[in-house]
Amino acid sequence: MSKARVADWRKVAPSPVILAFGPEEYLVSRVLRSVREQLKLANPDLEVTDIEASDYVGGQLMDLSGPSLFASPRLVIIRGVEHCTDELIEDGIAYLSSIGDETSLILLHNGSSVRGKKLLEALRADVNVTEVQCAKLAKEAERSAFITAEFASEGRQVTPGAVKALQEAFEKDLSELAAACAQLMQDSSTTITEELVDSYYGGRVETSVFKVADAAIAGQSAKALSLLRHLLSSGADPVQIVAGLATTMRRYAKAFGNRSVTAGDLGVQPWVLEQIRRNLNGWTDEGMARTVISLADADAAAKGEQRDPIYILEQLILLISKKGAH
């Protein structure tokens, strides 16, 4: 059973030993920056040493954590523990039984391999260790929660539309997403709205499959078709477009006629579930079944079973905009 403390990456405090575990480099960087700044604030003379685990040689940790020449506190950062040497495993385990009072040690492991497993087990079994999970924020709900928390941490309000617009503008890079949130807060003292996000990042908000789906579901067939054609002209693969539409419609199908479905079941925020329920007004069993069948046909067409998959795709968009009606 783990004895190490578990801390949220936003709230991590200096600890004798910190294990930042996970592949999200941006969250790791936030942990490092936060701990470093807190230690520096407590003592401006902090000595910082940053090394790679793959370059570690025996005895190095003891040397780095020993009393400094000027009696200054130390912060030792060891990166890439997933590639650590045998010497680091041995010295790291030994260090846990003789942790220095003036040293803070941070170990970074991205979880990509089982290398260093014995060291990880020892760290997680020690009460002097704090573990911080730095997992990828892959789900829409996770990234939405991240955006909301970025603004909440500064006491700022952000509308659901603005959250969605930011997600669409920065779908892949978490560091860019965080920087955008910071920029908006710096430049505006009011509630962050979708209009404000578009005024800053409208040129970056790419035409996505989800925008096509949203327009179609809203009954805006002309807008949906225009967005679709723009998406295709920019080089998007019809197979990926159908997959994106299927993801959206799958959520609607799960929520259709099922009042017990939760936001967690769909992997979305609660406000998104409420929006889905509102948009389902007017749909029928036949319409939903017809749309699901048309999605399968569009998928087959996109994968080569039809000469003109674009036409099939356009017909699917029109069908969705009519709530599955003929």
mmCIF file of C-alpha atoms in Angstrom:
data_model
loop_
_atom_site.group_PDB
_atom_site.id
_atom_site.type_symbol
_atom_site.label_atom_id
_atom_site.label_comp_id
_atom_site.label_asym_id
_atom_site.label_seq_id
_atom_site.Cartn_x
_atom_site.Cartn_y
_atom_site.Cartn_z
ATOM 1 C CA MET A 1 0.000 0.000 0.000
ATOM 2 C CA SER A 2 1.357 3.397 -0.926
ATOM 3 C CA LYS A 3 2.495 5.589 1.948
ATOM 4 C CA ALA A 4 3.604 8.506 -0.205
ATOM 5 C CA ARG A 5 1.433 11.593 -0.133
ATOM 6 C CA VAL A 6 -0.455 12.359 -3.346
ATOM 7 C CA ALA A 7 -0.702 16.014 -4.355
ATOM 8 C CA ASP A 8 -2.541 17.815 -7.126
ATOM 9 C CA TRP A 9 -0.097 19.428 -9.557
ATOM 10 C CA ARG A 10 -1.700 22.819 -8.933
ATOM 11 C CA LYS A 11 -1.264 22.571 -5.170
ATOM 12 C CA VAL A 12 2.079 20.822 -4.786
ATOM 13 C CA ALA A 13 4.264 22.194 -1.988
ATOM 14 C CA PRO A 14 7.987 21.641 -1.362
ATOM 15 C CA SER A 15 8.686 18.211 0.052
ATOM 16 C CA PRO A 16 11.892 16.290 0.889
ATOM 17 C CA VAL A 17 11.256 14.116 -2.189
ATOM 18 C CA ILE A 18 8.794 14.691 -5.013
ATOM 19 C CA LEU A 19 7.980 12.167 -7.743
ATOM 20 C CA ALA A 20 6.380 13.819 -10.795
ATOM 21 C CA PHE A 21 4.960 10.866 -12.708
ATOM 22 C CA GLY A 22 3.354 11.000 -16.137
ATOM 23 C CA PRO A 23 3.907 11.984 -19.785
ATOM 24 C CA GLU A 24 2.396 15.503 -19.836
ATOM 25 C CA GLU A 25 5.500 17.664 -20.058
ATOM 26 C CA TYR A 26 3.623 20.895 -19.489
ATOM 27 C CA LEU A 27 2.213 19.716 -16.145
ATOM 28 C CA VAL A 28 5.690 18.541 -15.152
ATOM 29 C CA SER A 29 7.051 21.982 -15.995
ATOM 30 C CA ARG A 30 4.377 23.601 -13.835
ATOM 31 C CA VAL A 31 5.298 21.355 -10.909
ATOM 32 C CA LEU A 32 8.981 22.194 -11.281
ATOM 33 C CA ARG A 33 8.336 25.921 -11.602
ATOM 34 C CA SER A 34 6.002 26.007 -8.618
ATOM 35 C CA VAL A 35 8.328 24.111 -6.291
ATOM 36 C CA ARG A 36 11.363 26.091 -7.441
ATOM 37 C CA GLU A 37 9.587 29.418 -6.906
ATOM 38 C CA GLN A 38 8.356 28.412 -3.453
ATOM 39 C CA LEU A 39 11.831 27.322 -2.389
ATOM 40 C CA LYS A 40 13.414 30.463 -3.854
ATOM 41 C CA LEU A 41 10.906 32.625 -2.006
ATOM 42 C CA ALA A 42 11.824 30.897 1.244
ATOM 43 C CA ASN A 43 15.557 31.222 0.537
ATOM 44 C CA PRO A 44 16.919 33.267 -2.408
ATOM 45 C CA ASP A 45 20.277 31.467 -2.093
ATOM 46 C CA LEU A 46 18.783 28.159 -3.248
ATOM 47 C CA GLU A 47 21.248 26.085 -5.288
ATOM 48 C CA VAL A 48 19.593 24.214 -8.179
ATOM 49 C CA THR A 49 21.124 21.194 -9.916
ATOM 50 C CA ASP A 50 19.431 19.608 -12.930
ATOM 51 C CA ILE A 51 20.709 16.269 -14.305
ATOM 52 C CA GLU A 52 19.577 13.447 -16.612
ATOM 53 C CA ALA A 53 18.935 10.038 -15.076
ATOM 54 C CA SER A 54 20.593 8.317 -18.040
ATOM 55 C CA ASP A 55 23.858 10.141 -17.244
ATOM 56 C CA TYR A 56 23.808 9.406 -13.532
ATOM 57 C CA VAL A 57 26.941 7.925 -11.964
ATOM 58 C CA GLY A 58 27.248 6.205 -8.606
ATOM 59 C CA GLY A 59 27.517 8.492 -5.566
ATOM 60 C CA GLN A 60 26.348 11.567 -7.467
ATOM 61 C CA LEU A 61 23.132 11.983 -5.464
ATOM 62 C CA MET A 62 24.999 11.914 -2.166
ATOM 63 C CA ASP A 63 27.422 14.547 -3.441
ATOM 64 C CA LEU A 64 24.652 16.810 -4.708
ATOM 65 C CA SER A 65 22.594 16.529 -1.534
ATOM 66 C CA GLY A 66 25.471 16.997 0.883
ATOM 67 C CA PRO A 67 26.107 20.254 2.758
ATOM 68 C CA SER A 68 26.963 23.068 0.358
ATOM 69 C CA LEU A 69 30.017 25.282 0.634
ATOM 70 C CA PHE A 70 27.881 28.264 1.616
ATOM 71 C CA ALA A 71 25.319 26.312 3.662
ATOM 72 C CA SER A 72 22.616 27.087 1.113
ATOM 73 C CA PRO A 73 19.566 24.858 0.644
ATOM 74 C CA ARG A 74 19.586 22.670 -2.457
ATOM 75 C CA LEU A 75 17.122 21.558 -5.084
ATOM 76 C CA VAL A 76 18.162 18.515 -7.103
ATOM 77 C CA ILE A 77 16.138 17.666 -10.216
ATOM 78 C CA ILE A 78 16.661 14.307 -11.909
ATOM 79 C CA ARG A 79 14.905 13.978 -15.278
ATOM 80 C CA GLY A 80 14.049 10.905 -17.314
ATOM 81 C CA VAL A 81 13.989 8.338 -14.523
ATOM 82 C CA GLU A 82 12.394 5.963 -17.058
ATOM 83 C CA HIS A 83 15.925 5.782 -18.542
ATOM 84 C CA CYS A 84 17.825 5.679 -15.250
ATOM 85 C CA THR A 85 21.076 3.844 -14.625
ATOM 86 C CA ASP A 86 21.357 0.982 -12.133
ATOM 87 C CA GLU A 87 23.432 3.308 -9.951
ATOM 88 C CA LEU A 88 20.560 5.763 -9.631
ATOM 89 C CA ILE A 89 18.177 2.993 -8.582
ATOM 90 C CA GLU A 90 20.594 1.883 -5.882
ATOM 91 C CA ASP A 91 21.495 5.381 -4.685
ATOM 92 C CA GLY A 92 17.889 6.605 -4.849
ATOM 93 C CA ILE A 93 16.664 3.815 -2.584
ATOM 94 C CA ALA A 94 19.563 4.414 -0.180
ATOM 95 C CA TYR A 95 18.842 8.155 -0.139
ATOM 96 C CA LEU A 96 15.364 7.564 1.271
ATOM 97 C CA SER A 97 16.904 6.322 4.521
ATOM 98 C CA SER A 98 19.148 9.384 4.887
ATOM 99 C CA ILE A 99 17.257 12.345 3.445
ATOM 100 C CA GLY A 100 19.102 15.623 3.974
ATOM 101 C CA ASP A 101 17.371 18.441 5.852
ATOM 102 C CA GLU A 102 18.532 21.120 3.427
ATOM 103 C CA THR A 103 17.833 19.285 0.165
ATOM 104 C CA SER A 104 14.702 18.889 -1.921
ATOM 105 C CA LEU A 105 14.809 16.144 -4.550
ATOM 106 C CA ILE A 106 12.489 15.998 -7.550
ATOM 107 C CA LEU A 107 12.424 12.875 -9.739
ATOM 108 C CA LEU A 108 10.680 12.927 -13.122
ATOM 109 C CA HIS A 109 9.368 9.685 -14.653
ATOM 110 C CA ASN A 110 7.135 9.838 -17.739
ATOM 111 C CA GLY A 111 5.717 6.351 -17.255
ATOM 112 C CA SER A 112 6.780 5.140 -20.697
ATOM 113 C CA SER A 113 8.707 2.137 -19.407
ATOM 114 C CA VAL A 114 9.072 -0.093 -16.351
ATOM 115 C CA ARG A 115 12.687 0.955 -15.991
ATOM 116 C CA GLY A 116 13.281 2.108 -12.436
ATOM 117 C CA LYS A 117 10.328 0.087 -11.120
ATOM 118 C CA LYS A 118 12.175 -0.883 -7.967
ATOM 119 C CA LEU A 119 12.966 2.772 -7.257
ATOM 120 C CA LEU A 120 9.354 3.782 -7.947
ATOM 121 C CA GLU A 121 8.095 1.171 -5.511
ATOM 122 C CA ALA A 122 10.488 2.431 -2.828
ATOM 123 C CA LEU A 123 9.432 6.036 -3.412
ATOM 124 C CA ARG A 124 5.730 5.207 -3.187
ATOM 125 C CA ALA A 125 6.305 3.278 0.039
ATOM 126 C CA ASP A 126 7.990 6.220 1.807
ATOM 127 C CA VAL A 127 6.054 8.775 3.872
ATOM 128 C CA ASN A 128 8.610 11.478 3.038
ATOM 129 C CA VAL A 129 7.702 11.316 -0.654
ATOM 130 C CA THR A 130 5.015 13.304 -2.447
ATOM 131 C CA GLU A 131 3.753 11.932 -5.756
ATOM 132 C CA VAL A 132 2.247 14.252 -8.362
ATOM 133 C CA GLN A 133 0.378 12.717 -11.302
ATOM 134 C CA CYS A 134 1.082 14.451 -14.635
ATOM 135 C CA ALA A 135 -1.123 12.448 -16.981
ATOM 136 C CA LYS A 136 -2.095 13.554 -20.477
ATOM 137 C CA LEU A 137 -5.358 15.485 -20.585
ATOM 138 C CA ALA A 138 -6.714 13.618 -23.580
ATOM 139 C CA LYS A 139 -10.443 13.728 -22.932
ATOM 140 C CA GLU A 140 -12.586 16.727 -23.781
ATOM 141 C CA ALA A 141 -13.900 16.836 -20.200
ATOM 142 C CA GLU A 142 -10.368 16.885 -18.794
ATOM 143 C CA ARG A 143 -9.245 19.765 -21.007
ATOM 144 C CA SER A 144 -12.464 21.630 -20.270
ATOM 145 C CA ALA A 145 -11.836 21.220 -16.540
ATOM 146 C CA PHE A 146 -8.253 22.401 -17.041
ATOM 147 C CA ILE A 147 -9.408 25.607 -18.766
ATOM 148 C CA THR A 148 -12.038 26.320 -16.135
ATOM 149 C CA ALA A 149 -9.522 25.742 -13.337
ATOM 150 C CA GLU A 150 -6.951 28.050 -14.971
ATOM 151 C CA PHE A 151 -9.410 30.932 -14.740
ATOM 152 C CA ALA A 152 -10.798 29.895 -11.340
ATOM 153 C CA SER A 153 -7.298 29.865 -9.848
ATOM 154 C CA GLU A 154 -7.141 33.614 -10.549
ATOM 155 C CA GLY A 155 -10.701 34.244 -9.426
ATOM 156 C CA ARG A 156 -11.899 34.823 -12.985
ATOM 157 C CA GLN A 157 -15.139 33.821 -14.685
ATOM 158 C CA VAL A 158 -15.277 32.086 -18.074
ATOM 159 C CA THR A 159 -18.377 31.180 -20.076
ATOM 160 C CA PRO A 160 -19.005 27.642 -21.409
ATOM 161 C CA GLY A 161 -18.806 29.009 -24.960
ATOM 162 C CA ALA A 162 -15.378 30.481 -24.271
ATOM 163 C CA VAL A 163 -14.170 27.172 -22.833
ATOM 164 C CA LYS A 164 -15.300 25.364 -25.960
ATOM 165 C CA ALA A 165 -13.723 27.978 -28.254
ATOM 166 C CA LEU A 166 -10.392 27.638 -26.448
ATOM 167 C CA GLN A 167 -10.557 23.848 -26.721
ATOM 168 C CA GLU A 168 -11.080 24.083 -30.458
ATOM 169 C CA ALA A 169 -8.312 26.632 -30.917
ATOM 170 C CA PHE A 170 -5.713 24.663 -28.934
ATOM 171 C CA GLU A 171 -6.624 21.002 -29.344
ATOM 172 C CA LYS A 172 -3.153 19.502 -28.983
ATOM 173 C CA ASP A 173 -0.666 21.731 -27.153
ATOM 174 C CA LEU A 174 -1.488 22.176 -23.456
ATOM 175 C CA SER A 175 1.241 24.774 -22.971
ATOM 176 C CA GLU A 176 -0.218 26.959 -25.737
ATOM 177 C CA LEU A 177 -3.677 26.539 -24.244
ATOM 178 C CA ALA A 178 -2.439 27.664 -20.828
ATOM 179 C CA ALA A 179 -0.612 30.620 -22.373
ATOM 180 C CA ALA A 180 -3.816 31.668 -24.155
ATOM 181 C CA CYS A 181 -5.742 31.562 -20.883
ATOM 182 C CA ALA A 182 -3.074 33.692 -19.210
ATOM 183 C CA GLN A 183 -3.104 36.200 -22.083
ATOM 184 C CA LEU A 184 -6.878 36.591 -21.926
ATOM 185 C CA MET A 185 -6.778 37.182 -18.162
ATOM 186 C CA GLN A 186 -3.977 39.696 -18.506
ATOM 187 C CA ASP A 187 -5.690 41.717 -21.208
ATOM 188 C CA SER A 188 -9.277 41.615 -19.968
ATOM 189 C CA SER A 189 -10.735 42.401 -16.559
ATOM 190 C CA THR A 190 -14.198 41.149 -17.446
ATOM 191 C CA THR A 191 -15.728 37.690 -17.795
ATOM 192 C CA ILE A 192 -14.008 35.698 -20.542
ATOM 193 C CA THR A 193 -16.563 35.135 -23.300
ATOM 194 C CA GLU A 194 -16.640 33.249 -26.575
ATOM 195 C CA GLU A 195 -16.601 36.576 -28.436
ATOM 196 C CA LEU A 196 -13.438 37.622 -26.617
ATOM 197 C CA VAL A 197 -11.732 34.312 -27.417
ATOM 198 C CA ASP A 198 -12.705 34.627 -31.082
ATOM 199 C CA SER A 199 -11.379 38.199 -31.215
ATOM 200 C CA TYR A 200 -7.977 36.935 -30.034
ATOM 201 C CA TYR A 201 -7.757 33.493 -31.573
ATOM 202 C CA GLY A 202 -10.459 33.437 -34.230
ATOM 203 C CA GLY A 203 -7.825 33.053 -36.924
ATOM 204 C CA ARG A 204 -6.490 30.035 -35.128
ATOM 205 C CA VAL A 205 -9.820 28.414 -34.389
ATOM 206 C CA GLU A 206 -9.657 25.916 -37.219
ATOM 207 C CA THR A 207 -12.755 24.616 -38.932
ATOM 208 C CA SER A 208 -13.133 21.327 -37.130
ATOM 209 C CA VAL A 209 -15.409 18.349 -37.504
ATOM 210 C CA PHE A 210 -17.071 19.313 -34.254
ATOM 211 C CA LYS A 211 -18.001 22.729 -35.621
ATOM 212 C CA VAL A 212 -19.524 21.018 -38.639
ATOM 213 C CA ALA A 213 -21.466 18.684 -36.353
ATOM 214 C CA ASP A 214 -22.618 21.527 -34.094
ATOM 215 C CA ALA A 215 -23.956 23.512 -37.060
ATOM 216 C CA ALA A 216 -25.742 20.470 -38.479
ATOM 217 C CA ILE A 217 -27.287 19.548 -35.132
ATOM 218 C CA ALA A 218 -28.463 23.159 -34.752
ATOM 219 C CA GLY A 219 -30.280 22.789 -38.073
ATOM 220 C CA GLN A 220 -27.931 25.214 -39.851
ATOM 221 C CA SER A 221 -27.439 23.071 -42.936
ATOM 222 C CA ALA A 222 -25.948 25.812 -45.143
ATOM 223 C CA LYS A 223 -23.381 26.729 -42.492
ATOM 224 C CA ALA A 224 -22.564 23.070 -41.850
ATOM 225 C CA LEU A 225 -22.000 22.382 -45.550
ATOM 226 C CA SER A 226 -19.836 25.502 -45.900
ATOM 227 C CA LEU A 227 -17.708 24.444 -42.931
ATOM 228 C CA LEU A 228 -17.469 20.933 -44.324
ATOM 229 C CA ARG A 229 -16.257 22.156 -47.716
ATOM 230 C CA HIS A 230 -13.708 24.417 -46.070
ATOM 231 C CA LEU A 231 -12.493 21.488 -43.999
ATOM 232 C CA LEU A 232 -12.159 19.306 -47.107
ATOM 233 C CA SER A 233 -10.379 22.056 -49.056
ATOM 234 C CA SER A 234 -7.817 22.347 -46.292
ATOM 235 C CA GLY A 235 -6.869 18.704 -46.841
ATOM 236 C CA ALA A 236 -8.900 16.929 -44.167
ATOM 237 C CA ASP A 237 -9.411 13.205 -44.735
ATOM 238 C CA PRO A 238 -13.094 12.212 -45.208
ATOM 239 C CA VAL A 239 -12.434 9.134 -43.047
ATOM 240 C CA GLN A 240 -11.405 11.360 -40.130
ATOM 241 C CA ILE A 241 -14.388 13.654 -40.713
ATOM 242 C CA VAL A 242 -16.808 10.736 -40.556
ATOM 243 C CA ALA A 243 -15.064 9.474 -37.421
ATOM 244 C CA GLY A 244 -15.492 12.875 -35.780
ATOM 245 C CA LEU A 245 -19.160 13.043 -36.732
ATOM 246 C CA ALA A 246 -19.622 9.534 -35.390
ATOM 247 C CA THR A 247 -18.061 10.543 -32.052
ATOM 248 C CA THR A 248 -20.532 13.395 -31.703
ATOM 249 C CA MET A 249 -23.570 11.425 -32.820
ATOM 250 C CA ARG A 250 -22.612 8.494 -30.613
ATOM 251 C CA ARG A 251 -23.021 10.777 -27.594
ATOM 252 C CA TYR A 252 -26.405 11.892 -28.853
ATOM 253 C CA ALA A 253 -27.472 8.295 -29.445
ATOM 254 C CA LYS A 254 -26.429 7.327 -25.909
ATOM 255 C CA ALA A 255 -28.359 10.245 -24.416
ATOM 256 C CA PHE A 256 -31.432 9.766 -26.621
ATOM 257 C CA GLY A 257 -34.308 8.476 -24.501
ATOM 258 C CA ASN A 258 -31.969 7.803 -21.570
ATOM 259 C CA ARG A 259 -32.485 10.273 -18.737
ATOM 260 C CA SER A 260 -30.171 8.305 -16.457
ATOM 261 C CA VAL A 261 -27.081 8.844 -18.614
ATOM 262 C CA THR A 262 -24.443 10.997 -16.887
ATOM 263 C CA ALA A 263 -21.860 13.448 -18.173
ATOM 264 C CA GLY A 264 -19.219 10.968 -17.057
ATOM 265 C CA ASP A 265 -20.769 8.253 -19.202
ATOM 266 C CA LEU A 266 -20.325 10.504 -22.234
ATOM 267 C CA GLY A 267 -16.922 11.920 -21.236
ATOM 268 C CA VAL A 268 -18.197 15.517 -21.252
ATOM 269 C CA GLN A 269 -18.859 18.350 -18.824
ATOM 270 C CA PRO A 270 -22.359 18.531 -17.245
ATOM 271 C CA TRP A 271 -23.231 21.656 -19.239
ATOM 272 C CA VAL A 272 -22.456 19.784 -22.464
ATOM 273 C CA LEU A 273 -24.836 17.000 -21.441
ATOM 274 C CA GLU A 274 -27.573 19.573 -20.837
ATOM 275 C CA GLN A 275 -26.892 21.047 -24.277
ATOM 276 C CA ILE A 276 -27.121 17.585 -25.854
ATOM 277 C CA ARG A 277 -30.468 16.982 -24.150
ATOM 278 C CA ARG A 278 -31.827 20.295 -25.441
ATOM 279 C CA ASN A 279 -30.632 19.547 -28.973
ATOM 280 C CA LEU A 280 -32.336 16.145 -28.907
ATOM 281 C CA ASN A 281 -35.758 17.798 -28.891
ATOM 282 C CA GLY A 282 -37.510 16.808 -32.120
ATOM 283 C CA TRP A 283 -35.485 13.673 -32.749
ATOM 284 C CA THR A 284 -37.341 10.383 -33.171
ATOM 285 C CA ASP A 285 -36.339 6.743 -32.900
ATOM 286 C CA GLU A 286 -36.559 6.444 -36.670
ATOM 287 C CA GLY A 287 -34.527 9.593 -37.231
ATOM 288 C CA MET A 288 -31.748 8.493 -34.889
ATOM 289 C CA ALA A 289 -31.662 4.999 -36.435
ATOM 290 C CA ARG A 290 -31.580 6.488 -39.942
ATOM 291 C CA THR A 291 -28.663 8.744 -38.961
ATOM 292 C CA VAL A 292 -26.673 5.881 -37.439
ATOM 293 C CA ILE A 293 -27.156 3.821 -40.614
ATOM 294 C CA SER A 294 -26.122 6.805 -42.761
ATOM 295 C CA LEU A 295 -22.981 7.223 -40.657
ATOM 296 C CA ALA A 296 -22.043 3.622 -41.407
ATOM 297 C CA ASP A 297 -22.713 4.221 -45.120
ATOM 298 C CA ALA A 298 -20.592 7.397 -45.074
ATOM 299 C CA ASP A 299 -17.774 5.541 -43.341
ATOM 300 C CA ALA A 300 -17.817 2.819 -46.000
ATOM 301 C CA ALA A 301 -17.946 5.428 -48.764
ATOM 302 C CA ALA A 302 -15.013 7.361 -47.284
ATOM 303 C CA LYS A 303 -13.025 4.138 -47.199
ATOM 304 C CA GLY A 304 -13.502 3.491 -50.899
ATOM 305 C CA GLU A 305 -16.835 1.755 -51.406
ATOM 306 C CA GLN A 306 -18.319 4.717 -53.305
ATOM 307 C CA ARG A 307 -16.938 6.815 -56.157
ATOM 308 C CA ASP A 308 -18.157 10.052 -54.612
ATOM 309 C CA PRO A 309 -17.747 9.908 -50.808
ATOM 310 C CA ILE A 310 -18.074 13.699 -50.578
ATOM 311 C CA TYR A 311 -21.654 13.549 -51.875
ATOM 312 C CA ILE A 312 -22.503 10.850 -49.308
ATOM 313 C CA LEU A 313 -20.918 12.978 -46.607
ATOM 314 C CA GLU A 314 -22.913 16.039 -47.630
ATOM 315 C CA GLN A 315 -26.124 14.001 -47.584
ATOM 316 C CA LEU A 316 -25.247 12.869 -44.050
ATOM 317 C CA ILE A 317 -24.844 16.484 -42.938
ATOM 318 C CA LEU A 318 -28.224 17.371 -44.442
ATOM 319 C CA LEU A 319 -29.817 14.382 -42.706
ATOM 320 C CA ILE A 320 -28.409 15.392 -39.315
ATOM 321 C CA SER A 321 -29.608 18.973 -39.825
ATOM 322 C CA LYS A 322 -33.134 17.598 -40.350
ATOM 323 C CA LYS A 323 -32.909 15.452 -37.172
ATOM 324 C CA GLY A 324 -32.801 12.294 -39.258
ATOM 325 C CA ALA A 325 -35.989 13.047 -41.162
ATOM 326 C CA HIS A 326 -36.276 12.258 -44.890
#
